[in-house]
Amino acid sequence: MALDGKVKQILDKALSRVDDQTARSPRLLDDARRLCSRVNRFLEMKLLPVEALDTGPLELACHALQLPLRNPKAAPIGKLGRTNLRERAEQAAEMLVGILGDQGDEAILDRAIQLLHELPQRSPMLDEARILADAVNLDDFGVNGLLLQAIHLCRTGGGVAQVLDGLEKRELDGYWDARLKEGFHFEAVRQIARERLDHSRRDTSLMLQDIKEERLL
């Protein structure tokens, strides 16, 4: 996937400024590139016929999804540290239009906005939206998901206790079973998520034990 050079410069600049600070930060740009790489991996797995896809809008949508996370105070983040995908996608579409304006290919921009609007639907009509949704939802699983949850909670004033509470609530509420059942459109990606969850549960169990012991010291 390759964006137009000028569009890429605009997005790179927008994603390099976070928290209203002047210092450059690679965090969101790295996340956008990582999401693009994951989408490419799914396409290489032949989950969809690649020859029928225009991948430009997919890359644009991957970058746009990071825009709402630039300001943690305004980001669509729930109490357990997970972003609200519907709000995030809607904000991303609005911000993408505001940032690009009339720059770049209008058809690619329109398609990217369509993908963002379809992304949180239970049954997206666009195949690319289903691929993108699975790529985004996979972030919730494994060590990567734990780190992102901790980052989101810490950036909004939480700490170790809040991360611990979030982990325990997810297990008690059957959160993971529901996410595995409803969060994926492709069985191959669901299996990846299941394997990540199995590994992280073992690591998380040890971490929770350590944290609880620290509380008693």
Tab-separated table of N, CA and C in Angstrom, residues 95-190:
chain	number	residue	atom	x	y	z
A	95	MET	N	-11.853	14.077	11.165
A	95	MET	CA	-10.527	14.688	11.248
A	95	MET	C	-9.745	14.509	9.945
A	96	LEU	N	-9.954	13.376	9.284
A	96	LEU	CA	-9.259	13.132	8.022
A	96	LEU	C	-9.670	14.157	6.975
A	97	VAL	N	-10.961	14.433	6.892
A	97	VAL	CA	-11.445	15.444	5.948
A	97	VAL	C	-10.879	16.816	6.298
A	98	GLY	N	-10.858	17.140	7.595
A	98	GLY	CA	-10.350	18.439	8.017
A	98	GLY	C	-8.869	18.620	7.745
A	99	ILE	N	-8.106	17.539	7.886
A	99	ILE	CA	-6.656	17.626	7.706
A	99	ILE	C	-6.267	17.647	6.230
A	100	LEU	N	-6.923	16.802	5.422
A	100	LEU	CA	-6.532	16.712	4.011
A	100	LEU	C	-7.199	17.763	3.137
A	101	GLY	N	-8.448	18.126	3.477
A	101	GLY	CA	-9.143	19.105	2.648
A	101	GLY	C	-9.266	18.604	1.218
A	102	ASP	N	-8.757	19.400	0.272
A	102	ASP	CA	-8.818	19.005	-1.140
A	102	ASP	C	-7.509	18.401	-1.626
A	103	GLN	N	-6.661	17.986	-0.679
A	103	GLN	CA	-5.389	17.375	-1.052
A	103	GLN	C	-5.597	15.892	-1.390
A	104	GLY	N	-4.841	15.410	-2.335
A	104	GLY	CA	-4.891	13.991	-2.655
A	104	GLY	C	-6.041	13.618	-3.573
A	105	ASP	N	-6.169	12.323	-3.808
A	105	ASP	CA	-7.174	11.760	-4.706
A	105	ASP	C	-8.533	11.731	-4.005
A	106	GLU	N	-9.516	12.399	-4.597
A	106	GLU	CA	-10.838	12.492	-3.968
A	106	GLU	C	-11.502	11.121	-3.848
A	107	ALA	N	-11.306	10.266	-4.855
A	107	ALA	CA	-11.919	8.940	-4.837
A	107	ALA	C	-11.343	8.091	-3.705
A	108	ILE	N	-10.031	8.179	-3.488
A	108	ILE	CA	-9.399	7.417	-2.404
A	108	ILE	C	-9.874	7.931	-1.052
A	109	LEU	N	-9.980	9.251	-0.909
A	109	LEU	CA	-10.459	9.838	0.338
A	109	LEU	C	-11.891	9.399	0.626
A	110	ASP	N	-12.747	9.460	-0.383
A	110	ASP	CA	-14.150	9.059	-0.200
A	110	ASP	C	-14.250	7.593	0.208
A	111	ARG	N	-13.429	6.749	-0.414
A	111	ARG	CA	-13.467	5.327	-0.096
A	111	ARG	C	-12.960	5.071	1.322
A	112	ALA	N	-11.916	5.794	1.715
A	112	ALA	CA	-11.391	5.648	3.073
A	112	ALA	C	-12.443	6.045	4.103
A	113	ILE	N	-13.179	7.111	3.834
A	113	ILE	CA	-14.237	7.551	4.744
A	113	ILE	C	-15.339	6.499	4.819
A	114	GLN	N	-15.675	5.889	3.677
A	114	GLN	CA	-16.647	4.798	3.677
A	114	GLN	C	-16.187	3.655	4.577
A	115	LEU	N	-14.913	3.308	4.452
A	115	LEU	CA	-14.365	2.225	5.272
A	115	LEU	C	-14.482	2.554	6.758
A	116	LEU	N	-14.180	3.793	7.104
A	116	LEU	CA	-14.236	4.191	8.512
A	116	LEU	C	-15.671	4.137	9.041
A	117	HIS	N	-16.622	4.505	8.219
A	117	HIS	CA	-18.025	4.454	8.660
A	117	HIS	C	-18.530	3.014	8.765
A	118	GLU	N	-18.031	2.136	7.908
A	118	GLU	CA	-18.447	0.730	7.919
A	118	GLU	C	-17.729	-0.064	9.015
A	119	LEU	N	-16.547	0.385	9.385
A	119	LEU	CA	-15.674	-0.348	10.299
A	119	LEU	C	-16.368	-0.870	11.559
A	120	PRO	N	-17.133	-0.050	12.300
A	120	PRO	CA	-17.696	-0.548	13.567
A	120	PRO	C	-19.001	-1.332	13.410
A	121	GLN	N	-19.502	-1.490	12.191
A	121	GLN	CA	-20.757	-2.200	11.985
A	121	GLN	C	-20.594	-3.689	12.300
A	122	ARG	N	-21.658	-4.309	12.755
A	122	ARG	CA	-21.593	-5.733	13.077
A	122	ARG	C	-21.285	-6.563	11.829
A	123	SER	N	-21.868	-6.186	10.704
A	123	SER	CA	-21.617	-6.880	9.436
A	123	SER	C	-21.310	-5.850	8.368
A	124	PRO	N	-20.075	-5.364	8.287
A	124	PRO	CA	-19.715	-4.348	7.295
A	124	PRO	C	-20.012	-4.827	5.878
A	125	MET	N	-20.496	-3.911	5.052
A	125	MET	CA	-20.818	-4.256	3.673
A	125	MET	C	-19.567	-4.333	2.803
A	126	LEU	N	-18.518	-3.618	3.184
A	126	LEU	CA	-17.294	-3.582	2.394
A	126	LEU	C	-16.297	-4.614	2.917
A	127	ASP	N	-15.753	-5.419	2.008
A	127	ASP	CA	-14.777	-6.430	2.408
A	127	ASP	C	-13.568	-5.797	3.087
A	128	GLU	N	-13.115	-4.642	2.557
A	128	GLU	CA	-11.957	-3.969	3.145
A	128	GLU	C	-12.227	-3.543	4.580
A	129	ALA	N	-13.478	-3.174	4.867
A	129	ALA	CA	-13.843	-2.766	6.225
A	129	ALA	C	-13.778	-3.946	7.179
A	130	ARG	N	-14.111	-5.135	6.699
A	130	ARG	CA	-14.035	-6.330	7.549
A	130	ARG	C	-12.572	-6.663	7.865
A	131	ILE	N	-11.714	-6.534	6.861
A	131	ILE	CA	-10.280	-6.760	7.081
A	131	ILE	C	-9.733	-5.753	8.091
A	132	LEU	N	-10.089	-4.481	7.900
A	132	LEU	CA	-9.599	-3.423	8.781
A	132	LEU	C	-10.120	-3.609	10.200
A	133	ALA	N	-11.383	-3.990	10.346
A	133	ALA	CA	-11.961	-4.211	11.676
A	133	ALA	C	-11.225	-5.327	12.413
A	134	ASP	N	-10.927	-6.419	11.719
A	134	ASP	CA	-10.205	-7.515	12.362
A	134	ASP	C	-8.801	-7.084	12.760
A	135	ALA	N	-8.165	-6.278	11.917
A	135	ALA	CA	-6.815	-5.795	12.234
A	135	ALA	C	-6.828	-4.906	13.472
A	136	VAL	N	-7.821	-4.037	13.583
A	136	VAL	CA	-7.940	-3.148	14.741
A	136	VAL	C	-8.274	-3.946	15.996
A	137	ASN	N	-9.218	-4.868	15.889
A	137	ASN	CA	-9.656	-5.626	17.059
A	137	ASN	C	-8.584	-6.568	17.585
A	138	LEU	N	-7.682	-6.997	16.721
A	138	LEU	CA	-6.607	-7.878	17.175
A	138	LEU	C	-5.682	-7.161	18.153
A	139	ASP	N	-5.662	-5.826	18.089
A	139	ASP	CA	-4.843	-5.049	19.022
A	139	ASP	C	-5.241	-5.285	20.474
A	140	ASP	N	-6.457	-5.752	20.692
A	140	ASP	CA	-6.969	-5.929	22.046
A	140	ASP	C	-6.406	-7.182	22.712
A	141	PHE	N	-5.760	-8.030	21.934
A	141	PHE	CA	-5.352	-9.339	22.439
A	141	PHE	C	-3.838	-9.439	22.603
A	142	GLY	N	-3.434	-10.240	23.583
A	142	GLY	CA	-2.027	-10.502	23.793
A	142	GLY	C	-1.332	-9.423	24.603
A	143	VAL	N	-0.028	-9.529	24.657
A	143	VAL	CA	0.777	-8.566	25.410
A	143	VAL	C	0.595	-7.176	24.847
A	144	ASN	N	0.456	-7.080	23.526
A	144	ASN	CA	0.252	-5.778	22.903
A	144	ASN	C	-0.995	-5.095	23.451
A	145	GLY	N	-2.068	-5.866	23.614
A	145	GLY	CA	-3.301	-5.300	24.155
A	145	GLY	C	-3.130	-4.827	25.584
A	146	LEU	N	-2.387	-5.603	26.377
A	146	LEU	CA	-2.128	-5.226	27.766
A	146	LEU	C	-1.337	-3.920	27.831
A	147	LEU	N	-0.324	-3.798	26.989
A	147	LEU	CA	0.483	-2.581	26.979
A	147	LEU	C	-0.343	-1.376	26.551
A	148	LEU	N	-1.171	-1.545	25.523
A	148	LEU	CA	-2.000	-0.427	25.065
A	148	LEU	C	-2.994	-0.004	26.137
A	149	GLN	N	-3.577	-0.990	26.832
A	149	GLN	CA	-4.510	-0.671	27.908
A	149	GLN	C	-3.807	0.127	28.999
A	150	ALA	N	-2.611	-0.306	29.371
A	150	ALA	CA	-1.854	0.397	30.406
A	150	ALA	C	-1.499	1.814	29.958
A	151	ILE	N	-1.097	1.963	28.692
A	151	ILE	CA	-0.752	3.293	28.175
A	151	ILE	C	-1.959	4.225	28.227
A	152	HIS	N	-3.108	3.726	27.735
A	152	HIS	CA	-4.316	4.558	27.723
A	152	HIS	C	-4.721	4.967	29.133
A	153	LEU	N	-4.695	4.021	30.073
A	153	LEU	CA	-5.109	4.326	31.442
A	153	LEU	C	-4.148	5.308	32.104
A	154	CYS	N	-2.869	5.107	31.884
A	154	CYS	CA	-1.872	5.995	32.500
A	154	CYS	C	-1.956	7.405	31.932
A	155	ARG	N	-2.238	7.509	30.640
A	155	ARG	CA	-2.297	8.828	30.006
A	155	ARG	C	-3.543	9.596	30.420
A	156	THR	N	-4.527	8.893	30.979
A	156	THR	CA	-5.739	9.553	31.443
A	156	THR	C	-5.827	9.552	32.972
A	157	GLY	N	-4.681	9.359	33.630
A	157	GLY	CA	-4.648	9.498	35.079
A	157	GLY	C	-4.688	8.214	35.865
A	158	GLY	N	-4.780	7.065	35.210
A	158	GLY	CA	-4.808	5.797	35.915
A	158	GLY	C	-3.413	5.323	36.274
A	159	GLY	N	-3.375	4.216	36.991
A	159	GLY	CA	-2.099	3.659	37.398
A	159	GLY	C	-2.168	2.153	37.471
A	160	VAL	N	-1.271	1.555	38.242
A	160	VAL	CA	-1.193	0.096	38.343
A	160	VAL	C	-2.506	-0.484	38.861
A	161	ALA	N	-3.098	0.153	39.859
A	161	ALA	CA	-4.344	-0.365	40.440
A	161	ALA	C	-5.457	-0.415	39.403
A	162	GLN	N	-5.535	0.612	38.554
A	162	GLN	CA	-6.582	0.659	37.536
A	162	GLN	C	-6.347	-0.415	36.458
A	163	VAL	N	-5.077	-0.636	36.103
A	163	VAL	CA	-4.760	-1.692	35.136
A	163	VAL	C	-5.167	-3.042	35.714
A	164	LEU	N	-4.853	-3.268	36.980
A	164	LEU	CA	-5.207	-4.518	37.657
A	164	LEU	C	-6.719	-4.708	37.682
A	165	ASP	N	-7.446	-3.665	38.067
A	165	ASP	CA	-8.908	-3.763	38.123
A	165	ASP	C	-9.485	-4.076	36.745
A	166	GLY	N	-8.928	-3.438	35.718
A	166	GLY	CA	-9.417	-3.680	34.366
A	166	GLY	C	-9.208	-5.115	33.926
A	167	LEU	N	-8.061	-5.674	34.241
A	167	LEU	CA	-7.768	-7.064	33.877
A	167	LEU	C	-8.726	-8.025	34.576
A	168	GLU	N	-8.935	-7.790	35.851
A	168	GLU	CA	-9.815	-8.682	36.614
A	168	GLU	C	-11.260	-8.587	36.135
A	169	LYS	N	-11.731	-7.375	35.829
A	169	LYS	CA	-13.110	-7.199	35.373
A	169	LYS	C	-13.338	-7.882	34.032
A	170	ARG	N	-12.336	-7.806	33.164
A	170	ARG	CA	-12.476	-8.458	31.860
A	170	ARG	C	-12.634	-9.965	32.004
A	171	GLU	N	-11.899	-10.547	32.908
A	171	GLU	CA	-12.011	-11.989	33.115
A	171	GLU	C	-13.349	-12.354	33.753
A	172	LEU	N	-13.747	-11.617	34.781
A	172	LEU	CA	-14.988	-11.931	35.506
A	172	LEU	C	-16.227	-11.703	34.659
A	173	ASP	N	-16.195	-10.710	33.778
A	173	ASP	CA	-17.371	-10.356	32.980
A	173	ASP	C	-17.494	-11.155	31.690
A	174	GLY	N	-16.582	-12.084	31.445
A	174	GLY	CA	-16.634	-12.847	30.206
A	174	GLY	C	-16.301	-12.016	28.982
A	175	TYR	N	-15.529	-10.970	29.219
A	175	TYR	CA	-15.192	-10.028	28.149
A	175	TYR	C	-14.503	-10.720	26.978
A	176	TRP	N	-13.531	-11.582	27.280
A	176	TRP	CA	-12.724	-12.183	26.216
A	176	TRP	C	-13.535	-13.132	25.352
A	177	ASP	N	-14.424	-13.913	25.960
A	177	ASP	CA	-15.256	-14.820	25.172
A	177	ASP	C	-16.150	-14.039	24.214
A	178	ALA	N	-16.694	-12.942	24.708
A	178	ALA	CA	-17.548	-12.114	23.853
A	178	ALA	C	-16.751	-11.489	22.721
A	179	ARG	N	-15.536	-11.026	23.036
A	179	ARG	CA	-14.698	-10.404	22.009
A	179	ARG	C	-14.299	-11.416	20.938
A	180	LEU	N	-13.975	-12.634	21.361
A	180	LEU	CA	-13.615	-13.664	20.385
A	180	LEU	C	-14.799	-14.007	19.482
A	181	LYS	N	-15.983	-14.011	20.050
A	181	LYS	CA	-17.170	-14.384	19.292
A	181	LYS	C	-17.612	-13.282	18.342
A	182	GLU	N	-17.576	-12.034	18.803
A	182	GLU	CA	-18.183	-10.949	18.031
A	182	GLU	C	-17.175	-10.014	17.358
A	183	GLY	N	-15.896	-10.117	17.738
A	183	GLY	CA	-14.948	-9.111	17.286
A	183	GLY	C	-14.253	-9.396	15.972
A	184	PHE	N	-14.540	-10.555	15.347
A	184	PHE	CA	-13.797	-10.919	14.146
A	184	PHE	C	-14.716	-11.446	13.054
A	185	HIS	N	-14.327	-11.144	11.825
A	185	HIS	CA	-15.100	-11.562	10.659
A	185	HIS	C	-14.455	-12.732	9.929
A	186	PHE	N	-13.192	-13.008	10.248
A	186	PHE	CA	-12.462	-14.083	9.580
A	186	PHE	C	-11.955	-15.070	10.632
A	187	GLU	N	-12.224	-16.348	10.424
A	187	GLU	CA	-11.862	-17.360	11.407
A	187	GLU	C	-10.353	-17.438	11.610
A	188	ALA	N	-9.587	-17.198	10.563
A	188	ALA	CA	-8.131	-17.259	10.681
A	188	ALA	C	-7.613	-16.199	11.655
A	189	VAL	N	-8.226	-15.016	11.640
A	189	VAL	CA	-7.814	-13.955	12.553
A	189	VAL	C	-8.303	-14.266	13.965
A	190	ARG	N	-9.492	-14.827	14.064
A	190	ARG	CA	-9.998	-15.227	15.387
A	190	ARG	C	-9.057	-16.232	16.045
